[in-house]
PDB file of C-alpha atoms in Angstrom:
ATOM      1  CA  MET A   1     106.679  59.047  25.526  1.00  0.00           C
ATOM      2  CA  ARG A   2     107.841  56.671  22.804  1.00  0.00           C
ATOM      3  CA  THR A   3     110.227  57.943  20.180  1.00  0.00           C
ATOM      4  CA  PRO A   4     108.812  57.332  16.720  1.00  0.00           C
ATOM      5  CA  ASP A   5     110.695  54.804  14.611  1.00  0.00           C
ATOM      6  CA  LEU A   6     112.004  56.864  11.719  1.00  0.00           C
ATOM      7  CA  ARG A   7     113.968  54.065  10.102  1.00  0.00           C
ATOM      8  CA  PRO A   8     112.888  53.368   6.498  1.00  0.00           C
ATOM      9  CA  ARG A   9     110.413  50.528   6.326  1.00  0.00           C
ATOM     10  CA  ARG A  10     111.707  47.369   4.715  1.00  0.00           C
ATOM     11  CA  PRO A  11     109.830  46.805   1.433  1.00  0.00           C
ATOM     12  CA  ASP A  12     107.792  43.622   1.227  1.00  0.00           C
ATOM     13  CA  SER A  13     109.572  40.768  -0.483  1.00  0.00           C
ATOM     14  CA  PRO A  14     107.994  39.309  -3.640  1.00  0.00           C
ATOM     15  CA  LEU A  15     107.513  36.053  -1.756  1.00  0.00           C
ATOM     16  CA  GLY A  16     105.917  37.886   1.147  1.00  0.00           C
ATOM     17  CA  GLN A  17     103.470  39.630  -1.159  1.00  0.00           C
ATOM     18  CA  LEU A  18     102.441  36.310  -2.726  1.00  0.00           C
ATOM     19  CA  LEU A  19     102.027  34.621   0.649  1.00  0.00           C
ATOM     20  CA  ARG A  20      99.911  37.503   1.893  1.00  0.00           C
ATOM     21  CA  HIS A  21      97.798  37.298  -1.278  1.00  0.00           C
ATOM     22  CA  TRP A  22      97.104  33.586  -0.748  1.00  0.00           C
ATOM     23  CA  ARG A  23      96.380  34.110   2.941  1.00  0.00           C
ATOM     24  CA  GLN A  24      93.783  36.698   1.986  1.00  0.00           C
ATOM     25  CA  VAL A  25      92.327  34.381  -0.647  1.00  0.00           C
ATOM     26  CA  ARG A  26      92.016  31.586   1.915  1.00  0.00           C
ATOM     27  CA  ARG A  27      90.928  34.031   4.614  1.00  0.00           C
ATOM     28  CA  MET A  28      93.683  32.939   6.967  1.00  0.00           C
ATOM     29  CA  SER A  29      95.456  35.039   9.544  1.00  0.00           C
ATOM     30  CA  GLN A  30      99.174  34.552  10.104  1.00  0.00           C
ATOM     31  CA  LEU A  31      98.314  32.741  13.314  1.00  0.00           C
ATOM     32  CA  VAL A  32      95.975  30.286  11.572  1.00  0.00           C
ATOM     33  CA  LEU A  33      98.420  29.629   8.731  1.00  0.00           C
ATOM     34  CA  ALA A  34     101.241  29.103  11.200  1.00  0.00           C
ATOM     35  CA  HIS A  35      99.091  26.558  13.013  1.00  0.00           C
ATOM     36  CA  HIS A  36      98.214  24.660   9.826  1.00  0.00           C
ATOM     37  CA  ALA A  37     101.822  24.690   8.611  1.00  0.00           C
ATOM     38  CA  GLN A  38     103.171  23.865  12.106  1.00  0.00           C
ATOM     39  CA  VAL A  39     105.596  26.793  12.155  1.00  0.00           C
ATOM     40  CA  SER A  40     105.902  29.620  14.640  1.00  0.00           C
ATOM     41  CA  PRO A  41     103.844  32.758  13.962  1.00  0.00           C
ATOM     42  CA  ARG A  42     107.010  34.823  14.527  1.00  0.00           C
ATOM     43  CA  HIS A  43     108.902  32.935  11.842  1.00  0.00           C
ATOM     44  CA  LEU A  44     105.992  33.258   9.401  1.00  0.00           C
ATOM     45  CA  SER A  45     105.828  36.998  10.096  1.00  0.00           C
ATOM     46  CA  PHE A  46     109.556  37.291   9.358  1.00  0.00           C
ATOM     47  CA  VAL A  47     109.137  35.349   6.110  1.00  0.00           C
ATOM     48  CA  GLU A  48     106.300  37.606   4.914  1.00  0.00           C
ATOM     49  CA  SER A  49     108.190  40.769   5.804  1.00  0.00           C
ATOM     50  CA  GLY A  50     111.399  39.617   4.152  1.00  0.00           C
ATOM     51  CA  ARG A  51     113.347  39.571   7.403  1.00  0.00           C
ATOM     52  CA  SER A  52     113.867  35.815   7.127  1.00  0.00           C
ATOM     53  CA  THR A  53     114.763  33.719   4.084  1.00  0.00           C
ATOM     54  CA  PRO A  54     112.727  30.511   4.110  1.00  0.00           C
ATOM     55  CA  SER A  55     114.050  27.197   2.888  1.00  0.00           C
ATOM     56  CA  ARG A  56     112.635  25.538  -0.212  1.00  0.00           C
ATOM     57  CA  GLU A  57     110.925  22.992   2.030  1.00  0.00           C
ATOM     58  CA  MET A  58     109.328  25.749   4.120  1.00  0.00           C
ATOM     59  CA  ILE A  59     107.815  27.381   1.031  1.00  0.00           C
ATOM     60  CA  ILE A  60     106.364  24.056  -0.132  1.00  0.00           C
ATOM     61  CA  THR A  61     104.959  23.483   3.371  1.00  0.00           C
ATOM     62  CA  LEU A  62     103.299  26.905   3.463  1.00  0.00           C
ATOM     63  CA  ALA A  63     101.950  26.445  -0.075  1.00  0.00           C
ATOM     64  CA  GLY A  64     100.466  23.096   0.918  1.00  0.00           C
ATOM     65  CA  ALA A  65      98.790  24.584   3.992  1.00  0.00           C
ATOM     66  CA  LEU A  66      97.320  27.309   1.765  1.00  0.00           C
ATOM     67  CA  GLU A  67      96.223  24.761  -0.878  1.00  0.00           C
ATOM     68  CA  VAL A  68      98.025  26.747  -3.570  1.00  0.00           C
ATOM     69  CA  PRO A  69      97.745  25.101  -7.030  1.00  0.00           C
ATOM     70  CA  LEU A  70     100.950  23.541  -8.354  1.00  0.00           C
ATOM     71  CA  ARG A  71     101.464  26.140 -11.080  1.00  0.00           C
ATOM     72  CA  GLU A  72     101.299  28.937  -8.509  1.00  0.00           C
ATOM     73  CA  ARG A  73     103.543  27.001  -6.087  1.00  0.00           C
ATOM     74  CA  ASN A  74     106.263  27.299  -8.694  1.00  0.00           C
ATOM     75  CA  ASP A  75     105.663  31.063  -8.675  1.00  0.00           C
ATOM     76  CA  LEU A  76     106.241  31.123  -4.913  1.00  0.00           C
ATOM     77  CA  LEU A  77     109.486  29.225  -5.296  1.00  0.00           C
ATOM     78  CA  LEU A  78     110.694  31.486  -8.100  1.00  0.00           C
ATOM     79  CA  ALA A  79     109.866  34.569  -6.030  1.00  0.00           C
ATOM     80  CA  ALA A  80     112.206  33.243  -3.324  1.00  0.00           C
ATOM     81  CA  GLY A  81     114.978  32.476  -5.798  1.00  0.00           C
ATOM     82  CA  TYR A  82     114.453  28.714  -6.020  1.00  0.00           C
ATOM     83  CA  ALA A  83     113.933  26.533  -9.073  1.00  0.00           C
ATOM     84  CA  PRO A  84     110.372  25.310  -9.738  1.00  0.00           C
ATOM     85  CA  ALA A  85     109.457  22.024  -8.077  1.00  0.00           C
ATOM     86  CA  TYR A  86     106.615  20.919 -10.348  1.00  0.00           C
ATOM     87  CA  ARG A  87     106.826  19.946 -13.997  1.00  0.00           C
ATOM     88  CA  GLU A  88     104.265  20.760 -16.659  1.00  0.00           C
ATOM     89  CA  SER A  89     104.451  17.669 -18.828  1.00  0.00           C
ATOM     90  CA  GLY A  90     102.880  17.394 -22.230  1.00  0.00           C
ATOM     91  CA  ILE A  91     100.052  14.876 -22.283  1.00  0.00           C
ATOM     92  CA  ALA A  92     101.982  12.869 -24.909  1.00  0.00           C
ATOM     93  CA  GLU A  93     105.136  12.573 -22.765  1.00  0.00           C
ATOM     94  CA  PRO A  94     106.085   9.185 -21.299  1.00  0.00           C
ATOM     95  CA  ALA A  95     105.610  10.519 -17.751  1.00  0.00           C
ATOM     96  CA  MET A  96     101.910  11.009 -18.520  1.00  0.00           C
ATOM     97  CA  ALA A  97     101.391   7.550 -20.035  1.00  0.00           C
ATOM     98  CA  ALA A  98      99.247   6.219 -17.173  1.00  0.00           C
ATOM     99  CA  ILE A  99      97.028   9.307 -17.107  1.00  0.00           C
ATOM    100  CA  ARG A 100      96.767   9.335 -20.896  1.00  0.00           C
ATOM    101  CA  ALA A 101      95.728   5.684 -20.905  1.00  0.00           C
ATOM    102  CA  ALA A 102      93.135   6.325 -18.191  1.00  0.00           C
ATOM    103  CA  LEU A 103      91.649   9.228 -20.145  1.00  0.00           C
ATOM    104  CA  GLU A 104      91.488   7.227 -23.358  1.00  0.00           C
ATOM    105  CA  ARG A 105      89.891   4.316 -21.519  1.00  0.00           C
ATOM    106  CA  ALA A 106      87.307   6.576 -19.884  1.00  0.00           C
ATOM    107  CA  LEU A 107      86.470   8.266 -23.198  1.00  0.00           C
ATOM    108  CA  SER A 108      86.036   4.930 -24.945  1.00  0.00           C
ATOM    109  CA  HIS A 109      84.020   3.292 -22.173  1.00  0.00           C
ATOM    110  CA  HIS A 110      81.614   6.236 -21.992  1.00  0.00           C
ATOM    111  CA  GLU A 111      80.310   5.523 -25.491  1.00  0.00           C
ATOM    112  CA  PRO A 112      77.633   5.920 -26.778  1.00  0.00           C
ATOM    113  CA  TYR A 113      77.414   9.147 -24.761  1.00  0.00           C
ATOM    114  CA  PRO A 114      79.650  12.190 -25.290  1.00  0.00           C
ATOM    115  CA  ALA A 115      82.751  12.854 -23.203  1.00  0.00           C
ATOM    116  CA  VAL A 116      85.523  15.442 -23.551  1.00  0.00           C
ATOM    117  CA  VAL A 117      88.882  16.220 -21.953  1.00  0.00           C
ATOM    118  CA  MET A 118      89.618  19.863 -21.137  1.00  0.00           C
ATOM    119  CA  ASP A 119      92.564  21.830 -19.794  1.00  0.00           C
ATOM    120  CA  ARG A 120      92.593  24.535 -17.123  1.00  0.00           C
ATOM    121  CA  TYR A 121      91.008  27.092 -19.464  1.00  0.00           C
ATOM    122  CA  TRP A 122      88.192  24.897 -20.804  1.00  0.00           C
ATOM    123  CA  ASN A 123      90.004  24.173 -24.068  1.00  0.00           C
ATOM    124  CA  ILE A 124      88.949  20.795 -25.464  1.00  0.00           C
ATOM    125  CA  THR A 125      91.977  18.541 -25.965  1.00  0.00           C
ATOM    126  CA  GLN A 126      90.337  15.134 -26.551  1.00  0.00           C
ATOM    127  CA  VAL A 127      86.858  13.821 -27.371  1.00  0.00           C
ATOM    128  CA  ASN A 128      85.288  10.431 -27.805  1.00  0.00           C
ATOM    129  CA  ARG A 129      83.472   9.433 -30.991  1.00  0.00           C
ATOM    130  CA  ALA A 130      80.022  10.422 -29.675  1.00  0.00           C
ATOM    131  CA  ALA A 131      81.228  13.918 -28.750  1.00  0.00           C
ATOM    132  CA  GLU A 132      83.005  14.294 -32.087  1.00  0.00           C
ATOM    133  CA  VAL A 133      79.823  13.485 -34.003  1.00  0.00           C
ATOM    134  CA  MET A 134      77.563  15.561 -31.717  1.00  0.00           C
ATOM    135  CA  PHE A 135      79.723  18.694 -31.904  1.00  0.00           C
ATOM    136  CA  GLY A 136      80.305  18.179 -35.615  1.00  0.00           C
ATOM    137  CA  ARG A 137      76.557  18.219 -36.292  1.00  0.00           C
ATOM    138  CA  LEU A 138      75.812  21.117 -33.958  1.00  0.00           C
ATOM    139  CA  LEU A 139      78.710  23.168 -35.344  1.00  0.00           C
ATOM    140  CA  GLY A 140      78.061  22.413 -39.004  1.00  0.00           C
ATOM    141  CA  GLY A 141      81.011  20.089 -39.468  1.00  0.00           C
ATOM    142  CA  THR A 142      83.541  22.116 -37.451  1.00  0.00           C
ATOM    143  CA  SER A 143      85.746  20.037 -35.157  1.00  0.00           C
ATOM    144  CA  ALA A 144      85.473  20.645 -31.415  1.00  0.00           C
ATOM    145  CA  THR A 145      89.081  19.650 -30.716  1.00  0.00           C
ATOM    146  CA  GLY A 146      92.274  21.633 -31.110  1.00  0.00           C
ATOM    147  CA  THR A 147      91.552  25.291 -30.327  1.00  0.00           C
ATOM    148  CA  ALA A 148      87.865  24.834 -29.429  1.00  0.00           C
ATOM    149  CA  ASN A 149      86.867  26.222 -26.042  1.00  0.00           C
ATOM    150  CA  VAL A 150      83.702  25.082 -24.262  1.00  0.00           C
ATOM    151  CA  ILE A 151      82.903  28.494 -22.780  1.00  0.00           C
ATOM    152  CA  ARG A 152      83.433  30.353 -26.055  1.00  0.00           C
ATOM    153  CA  LEU A 153      81.331  27.810 -27.946  1.00  0.00           C
ATOM    154  CA  MET A 154      78.456  28.080 -25.479  1.00  0.00           C
ATOM    155  CA  PHE A 155      78.362  31.893 -25.683  1.00  0.00           C
ATOM    156  CA  ASP A 156      79.098  32.259 -29.410  1.00  0.00           C
ATOM    157  CA  PRO A 157      76.029  33.094 -31.547  1.00  0.00           C
ATOM    158  CA  ALA A 158      77.763  31.178 -34.333  1.00  0.00           C
ATOM    159  CA  GLY A 159      78.700  28.283 -32.038  1.00  0.00           C
ATOM    160  CA  LEU A 160      76.614  26.132 -29.710  1.00  0.00           C
ATOM    161  CA  ARG A 161      74.466  28.943 -28.319  1.00  0.00           C
ATOM    162  CA  PRO A 162      71.692  28.771 -30.980  1.00  0.00           C
ATOM    163  CA  HIS A 163      71.347  25.025 -30.384  1.00  0.00           C
ATOM    164  CA  VAL A 164      70.898  25.213 -26.591  1.00  0.00           C
ATOM    165  CA  ALA A 165      67.149  25.366 -25.983  1.00  0.00           C
ATOM    166  CA  ASN A 166      67.527  26.429 -22.346  1.00  0.00           C
ATOM    167  CA  TRP A 167      70.453  28.800 -22.867  1.00  0.00           C
ATOM    168  CA  GLU A 168      68.993  31.475 -20.552  1.00  0.00           C
ATOM    169  CA  GLN A 169      69.125  28.941 -17.743  1.00  0.00           C
ATOM    170  CA  VAL A 170      72.405  27.271 -18.685  1.00  0.00           C
ATOM    171  CA  ALA A 171      74.479  30.406 -19.368  1.00  0.00           C
ATOM    172  CA  PRO A 172      74.436  31.944 -15.859  1.00  0.00           C
ATOM    173  CA  ALA A 173      74.958  28.500 -14.296  1.00  0.00           C
ATOM    174  CA  LEU A 174      77.958  27.958 -16.552  1.00  0.00           C
ATOM    175  CA  ILE A 175      79.446  31.329 -15.583  1.00  0.00           C
ATOM    176  CA  GLN A 176      79.078  30.465 -11.900  1.00  0.00           C
ATOM    177  CA  ARG A 177      80.670  27.113 -12.631  1.00  0.00           C
ATOM    178  CA  VAL A 178      83.722  28.838 -14.117  1.00  0.00           C
ATOM    179  CA  HIS A 179      83.979  30.965 -10.974  1.00  0.00           C
ATOM    180  CA  ARG A 180      83.692  27.922  -8.720  1.00  0.00           C
ATOM    181  CA  GLU A 181      85.872  25.486 -10.674  1.00  0.00           C
ATOM    182  CA  ALA A 182      88.880  27.750 -11.153  1.00  0.00           C
ATOM    183  CA  VAL A 183      91.964  25.726 -10.184  1.00  0.00           C
ATOM    184  CA  GLY A 184      92.585  26.259  -6.490  1.00  0.00           C
ATOM    185  CA  GLY A 185      89.311  28.159  -6.252  1.00  0.00           C
ATOM    186  CA  VAL A 186      90.934  31.327  -7.576  1.00  0.00           C
ATOM    187  CA  GLN A 187      90.630  32.934 -10.983  1.00  0.00           C
ATOM    188  CA  ASP A 188      94.003  33.481 -12.609  1.00  0.00           C
ATOM    189  CA  PRO A 189      94.537  36.079 -15.374  1.00  0.00           C
ATOM    190  CA  GLY A 190      93.694  33.554 -18.101  1.00  0.00           C
ATOM    191  CA  THR A 191      90.354  32.660 -16.522  1.00  0.00           C
ATOM    192  CA  ARG A 192      89.503  36.315 -15.907  1.00  0.00           C
ATOM    193  CA  ALA A 193      90.301  37.145 -19.533  1.00  0.00           C
ATOM    194  CA  LEU A 194      88.105  34.300 -20.784  1.00  0.00           C
ATOM    195  CA  LEU A 195      85.192  35.453 -18.610  1.00  0.00           C
ATOM    196  CA  ALA A 196      85.630  39.073 -19.681  1.00  0.00           C
ATOM    197  CA  GLU A 197      85.562  37.991 -23.325  1.00  0.00           C
ATOM    198  CA  VAL A 198      82.348  35.959 -23.149  1.00  0.00           C
ATOM    199  CA  LEU A 199      80.600  38.399 -20.811  1.00  0.00           C
ATOM    200  CA  SER A 200      81.162  41.200 -23.322  1.00  0.00           C
ATOM    201  CA  ARG A 201      78.949  39.438 -25.870  1.00  0.00           C
ATOM    202  CA  PRO A 202      75.375  40.623 -26.527  1.00  0.00           C
ATOM    203  CA  GLY A 203      72.566  39.306 -24.377  1.00  0.00           C
ATOM    204  CA  ILE A 204      74.594  38.948 -21.173  1.00  0.00           C
ATOM    205  CA  ARG A 205      72.756  40.132 -18.083  1.00  0.00           C
ATOM    206  CA  ALA A 206      74.570  42.302 -15.558  1.00  0.00           C
ATOM    207  CA  GLY A 207      73.861  39.873 -12.721  1.00  0.00           C
ATOM    208  CA  TRP A 208      75.887  37.155 -14.432  1.00  0.00           C
ATOM    209  CA  ARG A 209      79.133  39.115 -14.243  1.00  0.00           C
ATOM    210  CA  GLU A 210      79.975  38.542 -10.579  1.00  0.00           C
ATOM    211  CA  PRO A 211      80.555  35.245  -8.773  1.00  0.00           C
ATOM    212  CA  ASP A 212      77.672  34.123  -6.583  1.00  0.00           C
ATOM    213  CA  LEU A 213      79.269  31.877  -3.977  1.00  0.00           C
ATOM    214  CA  THR A 214      76.404  31.879  -1.493  1.00  0.00           C
ATOM    215  CA  SER A 215      73.263  30.898  -3.362  1.00  0.00           C
ATOM    216  CA  ALA A 216      72.126  27.295  -3.325  1.00  0.00           C
ATOM    217  CA  ILE A 217      73.050  25.223  -6.344  1.00  0.00           C
ATOM    218  CA  MET A 218      70.430  23.057  -8.030  1.00  0.00           C
ATOM    219  CA  PRO A 219      71.274  19.337  -8.146  1.00  0.00           C
ATOM    220  CA  ILE A 220      71.635  19.562 -11.933  1.00  0.00           C
ATOM    221  CA  ILE A 221      70.858  21.971 -14.747  1.00  0.00           C
ATOM    222  CA  PRO A 222      70.825  19.854 -17.909  1.00  0.00           C
ATOM    223  CA  VAL A 223      71.921  21.279 -21.238  1.00  0.00           C
ATOM    224  CA  VAL A 224      69.205  20.720 -23.830  1.00  0.00           C
ATOM    225  CA  PHE A 225      70.620  20.562 -27.353  1.00  0.00           C
ATOM    226  CA  VAL A 226      68.173  20.918 -30.259  1.00  0.00           C
ATOM    227  CA  HIS A 227      69.239  20.376 -33.861  1.00  0.00           C
ATOM    228  CA  GLY A 228      67.633  18.926 -36.979  1.00  0.00           C
ATOM    229  CA  GLY A 229      64.547  17.701 -35.159  1.00  0.00           C
ATOM    230  CA  VAL A 230      66.633  15.963 -32.477  1.00  0.00           C
ATOM    231  CA  THR A 231      66.441  17.028 -28.807  1.00  0.00           C
ATOM    232  CA  ALA A 232      69.074  15.687 -26.404  1.00  0.00           C
ATOM    233  CA  SER A 233      69.245  16.635 -22.727  1.00  0.00           C
ATOM    234  CA  TYR A 234      72.445  16.005 -20.755  1.00  0.00           C
ATOM    235  CA  PHE A 235      73.921  16.676 -17.354  1.00  0.00           C
ATOM    236  CA  SER A 236      77.636  16.204 -16.802  1.00  0.00           C
ATOM    237  CA  MET A 237      80.085  14.852 -14.251  1.00  0.00           C
ATOM    238  CA  ILE A 238      83.699  15.985 -13.879  1.00  0.00           C
ATOM    239  CA  THR A 239      86.651  13.690 -13.186  1.00  0.00           C
ATOM    240  CA  THR A 240      90.034  15.013 -12.020  1.00  0.00           C
ATOM    241  CA  VAL A 241      93.314  13.334 -11.088  1.00  0.00           C
ATOM    242  CA  GLY A 242      93.766  12.530  -7.410  1.00  0.00           C
ATOM    243  CA  THR A 243      97.014  13.574  -5.651  1.00  0.00           C
ATOM    244  CA  PRO A 244      98.592  15.135  -8.773  1.00  0.00           C
ATOM    245  CA  GLN A 245     102.281  16.080  -8.672  1.00  0.00           C
ATOM    246  CA  ASP A 246     102.427  17.499 -12.197  1.00  0.00           C
ATOM    247  CA  ILE A 247     100.791  20.736 -13.342  1.00  0.00           C
ATOM    248  CA  THR A 248      99.140  19.133 -16.372  1.00  0.00           C
ATOM    249  CA  ALA A 249      97.869  16.266 -14.237  1.00  0.00           C
ATOM    250  CA  GLN A 250      96.304  18.713 -11.783  1.00  0.00           C
ATOM    251  CA  GLU A 251      94.648  20.836 -14.440  1.00  0.00           C
ATOM    252  CA  VAL A 252      93.239  18.156 -16.778  1.00  0.00           C
ATOM    253  CA  ARG A 253      89.501  17.454 -16.480  1.00  0.00           C
ATOM    254  CA  LEU A 254      87.309  14.793 -18.012  1.00  0.00           C
ATOM    255  CA  GLU A 255      83.692  15.858 -18.523  1.00  0.00           C
ATOM    256  CA  SER A 256      81.281  13.005 -19.162  1.00  0.00           C
ATOM    257  CA  PHE A 257      77.749  13.737 -20.393  1.00  0.00           C
ATOM    258  CA  TYR A 258      74.872  11.583 -19.131  1.00  0.00           C
ATOM    259  CA  PRO A 259      71.297  11.397 -20.430  1.00  0.00           C
ATOM    260  CA  ALA A 260      68.849  13.483 -18.392  1.00  0.00           C
ATOM    261  CA  ASP A 261      65.747  11.791 -19.806  1.00  0.00           C
ATOM    262  CA  ALA A 262      64.590   8.612 -21.476  1.00  0.00           C
ATOM    263  CA  ALA A 263      64.607  10.055 -25.007  1.00  0.00           C
ATOM    264  CA  THR A 264      68.261  11.052 -24.713  1.00  0.00           C
ATOM    265  CA  GLU A 265      69.025   7.647 -23.204  1.00  0.00           C
ATOM    266  CA  ARG A 266      67.798   6.068 -26.449  1.00  0.00           C
ATOM    267  CA  HIS A 267      69.471   8.584 -28.783  1.00  0.00           C
ATOM    268  CA  ARG A 268      72.771   7.700 -30.451  1.00  0.00           C
ATOM    269  CA  TRP A 269      75.055  10.265 -32.056  1.00  0.00           C
ATOM    270  CA  THR A 270      77.206   7.578 -33.648  1.00  0.00           C
TER     271      THR A 270
END
C-alpha cells in the first residue's frame, strides 16, 4: 500500500499559471505544446509547476508556439523575472517611420472612399479625407479621430447608430467580429470592458452577448449609411502588419471601405 505524500504542494508559479492559461486558450496539452516548441514534456511540466526556471529564450519559444500576442509575451517574461522583449513604440517615433508612411500612403490612395486606422481597442487614430467628411456629416460635425471608438459610435443612439439603415443586421455581426478579431484570438480585459459597455445599451438582444464561433459567416454584411437623402453602402477590408516585432505594429489595423453597389461607387464624400 502506497504511503500518501503529505508534503505541502508547491504553489504554481506566476509563469506556470500564465502558460497553463494560454495552453487552455489554444486547447493544447503539455504533450502537444512540447512537440510544437521542440522541448521535452518533462521539462515543460517542470516549468509550469515552478520546479524549473526557464531561460528567456525558452519563454519566447513557448510563447511563439502558443501564438501569444506580443503584449502578453512581455507579461510572460515579467512573470519569470525577465525584462520585456517587445517595445510599444508611439506611431510618431522614428522606429515606426516605415509603417507610418505605409499607412499614410494607403489612406491617401484609397480616396475617394473612406479608410481609417484603428488600434487594438477600435479607437480611430487616423482617417483619410473621405472618412473625415463622411463621419463629420453623420456625426453632425464631430470629428471621428482622437478619442472616437468605432464600436461605441456604432452602438451610440447619439452616434452612428441612427444613420445605419440595417443596424439590426450589422450590430450582431459587429459584436461577433470583435470576438473574432481580438488580438491573438483572445479577449483581454480592455476588449471585455468595451463589449460589456456597448452590450449594456438599450435594444441589445441577449443572443448577441456571447461569441458565436461556429456559425457560418456571410461573405459580407455591408453597412448602409443613410443621411440627408444620401444612401451609401460599404463593406470593409482589414490590413495588418506582417511579421510585427513591436506591440504597436502588431495591434494597428487599417480598415478600408469599398462600395457595395453602383450608387455608392458614384458617390463622393469629398
